[in-house]
Short mmCIF file of C-alpha atoms in Angstrom, two decimals:
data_model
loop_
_atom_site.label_atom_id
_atom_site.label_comp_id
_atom_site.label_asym_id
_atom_site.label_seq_id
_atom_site.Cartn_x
_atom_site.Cartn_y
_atom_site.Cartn_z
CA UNK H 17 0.00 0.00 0.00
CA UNK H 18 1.17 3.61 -1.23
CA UNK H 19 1.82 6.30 1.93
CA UNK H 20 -0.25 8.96 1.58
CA UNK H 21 1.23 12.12 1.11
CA UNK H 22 2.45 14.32 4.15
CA UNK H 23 -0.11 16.82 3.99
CA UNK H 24 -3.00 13.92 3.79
CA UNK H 25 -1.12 12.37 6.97
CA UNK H 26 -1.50 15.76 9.09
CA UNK H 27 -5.38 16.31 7.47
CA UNK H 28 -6.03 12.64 8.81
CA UNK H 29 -4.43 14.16 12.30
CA UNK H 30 -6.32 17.46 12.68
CA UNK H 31 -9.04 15.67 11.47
CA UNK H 32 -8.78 13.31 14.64
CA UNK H 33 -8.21 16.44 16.83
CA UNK H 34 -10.99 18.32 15.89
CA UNK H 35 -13.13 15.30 16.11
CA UNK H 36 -12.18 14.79 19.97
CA UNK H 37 -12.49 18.82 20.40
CA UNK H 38 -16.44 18.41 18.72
CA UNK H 39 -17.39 14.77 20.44
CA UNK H 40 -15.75 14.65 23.78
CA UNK H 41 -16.91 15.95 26.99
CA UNK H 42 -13.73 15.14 29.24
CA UNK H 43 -11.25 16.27 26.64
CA UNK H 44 -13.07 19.65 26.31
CA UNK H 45 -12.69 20.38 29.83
CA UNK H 46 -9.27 19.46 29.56
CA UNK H 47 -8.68 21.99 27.22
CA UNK H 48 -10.62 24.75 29.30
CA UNK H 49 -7.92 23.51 31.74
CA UNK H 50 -5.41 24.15 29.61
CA UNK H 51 -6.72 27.26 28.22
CA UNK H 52 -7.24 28.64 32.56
CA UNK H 53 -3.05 27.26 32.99
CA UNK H 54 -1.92 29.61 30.01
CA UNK H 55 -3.92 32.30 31.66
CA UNK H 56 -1.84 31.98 34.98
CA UNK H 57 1.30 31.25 32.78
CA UNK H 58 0.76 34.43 31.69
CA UNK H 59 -0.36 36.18 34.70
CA UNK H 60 2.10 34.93 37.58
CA UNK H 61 5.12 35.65 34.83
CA UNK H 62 5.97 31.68 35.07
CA UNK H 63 9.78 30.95 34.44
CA UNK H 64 10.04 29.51 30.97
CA UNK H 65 11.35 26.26 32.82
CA UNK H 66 7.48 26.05 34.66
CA UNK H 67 5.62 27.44 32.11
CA UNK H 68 7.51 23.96 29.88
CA UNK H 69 6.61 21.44 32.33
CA UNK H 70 3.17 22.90 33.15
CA UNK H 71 2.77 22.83 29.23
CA UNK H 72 3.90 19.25 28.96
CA UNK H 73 1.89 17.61 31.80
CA UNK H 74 -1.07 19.04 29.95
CA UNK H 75 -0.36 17.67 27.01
CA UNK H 76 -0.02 13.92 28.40
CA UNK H 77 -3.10 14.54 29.88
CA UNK H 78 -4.41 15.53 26.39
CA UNK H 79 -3.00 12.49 24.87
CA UNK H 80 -3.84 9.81 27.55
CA UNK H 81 -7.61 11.31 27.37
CA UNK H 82 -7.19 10.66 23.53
CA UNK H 83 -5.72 7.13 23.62
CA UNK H 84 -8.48 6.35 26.39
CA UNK H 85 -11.17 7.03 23.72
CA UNK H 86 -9.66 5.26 21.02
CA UNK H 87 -9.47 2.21 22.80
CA UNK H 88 -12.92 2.73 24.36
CA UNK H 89 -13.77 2.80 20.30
CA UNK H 90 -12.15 0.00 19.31
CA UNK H 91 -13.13 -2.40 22.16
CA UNK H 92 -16.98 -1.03 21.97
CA UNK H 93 -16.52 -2.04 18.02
CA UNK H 94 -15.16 -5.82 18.79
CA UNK H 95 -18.03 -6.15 21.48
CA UNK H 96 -20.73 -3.91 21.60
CA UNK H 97 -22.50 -6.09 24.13
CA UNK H 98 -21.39 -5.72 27.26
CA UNK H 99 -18.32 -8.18 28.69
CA UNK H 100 -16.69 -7.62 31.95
CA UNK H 101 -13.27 -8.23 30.37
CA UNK H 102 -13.53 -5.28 27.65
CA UNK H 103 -14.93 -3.50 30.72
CA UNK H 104 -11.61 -4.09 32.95
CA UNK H 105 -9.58 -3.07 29.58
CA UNK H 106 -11.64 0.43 29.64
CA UNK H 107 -11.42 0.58 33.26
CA UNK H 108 -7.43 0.41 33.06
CA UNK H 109 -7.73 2.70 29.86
CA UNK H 110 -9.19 5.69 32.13
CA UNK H 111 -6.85 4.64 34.86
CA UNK H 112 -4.27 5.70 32.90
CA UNK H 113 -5.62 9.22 32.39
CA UNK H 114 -6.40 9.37 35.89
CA UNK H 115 -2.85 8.63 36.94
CA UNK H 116 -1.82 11.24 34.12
CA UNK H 117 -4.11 13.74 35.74
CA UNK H 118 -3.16 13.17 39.49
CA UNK H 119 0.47 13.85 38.33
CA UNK H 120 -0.42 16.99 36.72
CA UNK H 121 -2.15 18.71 39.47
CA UNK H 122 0.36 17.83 42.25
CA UNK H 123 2.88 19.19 40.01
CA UNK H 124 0.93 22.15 39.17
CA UNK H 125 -0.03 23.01 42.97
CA UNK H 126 4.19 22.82 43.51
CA UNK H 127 4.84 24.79 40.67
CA UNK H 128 1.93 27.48 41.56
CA UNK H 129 2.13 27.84 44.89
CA UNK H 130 5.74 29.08 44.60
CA UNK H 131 4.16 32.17 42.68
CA UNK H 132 1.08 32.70 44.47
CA UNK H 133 2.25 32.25 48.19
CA UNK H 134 5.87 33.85 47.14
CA UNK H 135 7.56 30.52 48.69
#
C-alpha cells in the first residue's frame, strides 16, 4: 500500500483532533484547563522552565484522554455487548488518564504555589 502524502497524513491528524475537540466531553474540559493554565502562565510571569513542564503535563493529559477514547472505540466495536473483560480493559484505559491527571495537578499546585504564596 502507497503512503499517503504528508499533507493527507497531518489532514487525517487534525481531522482526529478536531473530532475529539467536537465529540468529547472530558477532553473539552481538559482543554478549558489548559486554556485557565496559560492564563496563569501568563499572569504569575511563570519561568520559561514552569511554564515547559506545566505545558507538557497538559499535554499527556491531552493524549492519555485521547488514547483512552480510542481504545474505548475499538473495544466497543469488537463487542458492543457488554463483557466484563472489555470493561476491565476500559477501566485500566481511564486509569491511565487518571494517573496522568493526578500527576499533573500535584505538580501544578508545587509549581503554583511558589508564585502565588511567594515561597
Amino acid at each position: 500500500m502507497k503512503k499517503p502524502p504528508l499533507y493527507k497524513s497531518f489532514a487525517h491528524a487534525f481531522r482526529g483532533l478536531f473530532l475529539m475537540i467536537k465529540t468529547e466531553r472530558n477532553f473539552q474540559l481538559e482543554l478549558l484547563a489548559l486554556l485557565v493554565k496559560l492564563i496563569l502562565i501568563w499572569v504569575l510571569k511563570l519561568s520559561a522552565t514552569d511554564a515547559v513542564l506545566i505545558l507538557m503535563l497538559c499535554g499527556m493529559v491531552l493524549v492519555a484522554e485521547i488514547l483512552n477514547t480510542c481504545i474505548e472505540k475499538i473495544c466497543d466495536f469488537i463487542c458492543p455487548n457488554f463483557d466484563p473483560r472489555i470493561g476491565k480493559i476500559k477501566d485500566m484505559a481511564a486509569g491511565a488518564v487518571i494517573l496522568a491527571t493526578i500527576f499533573s495537578v500535584v505538580a501544578g499546585i508545587l509549581i503554583y504555589s511558589r508564585y502565588i504564596f511567594l515561597i
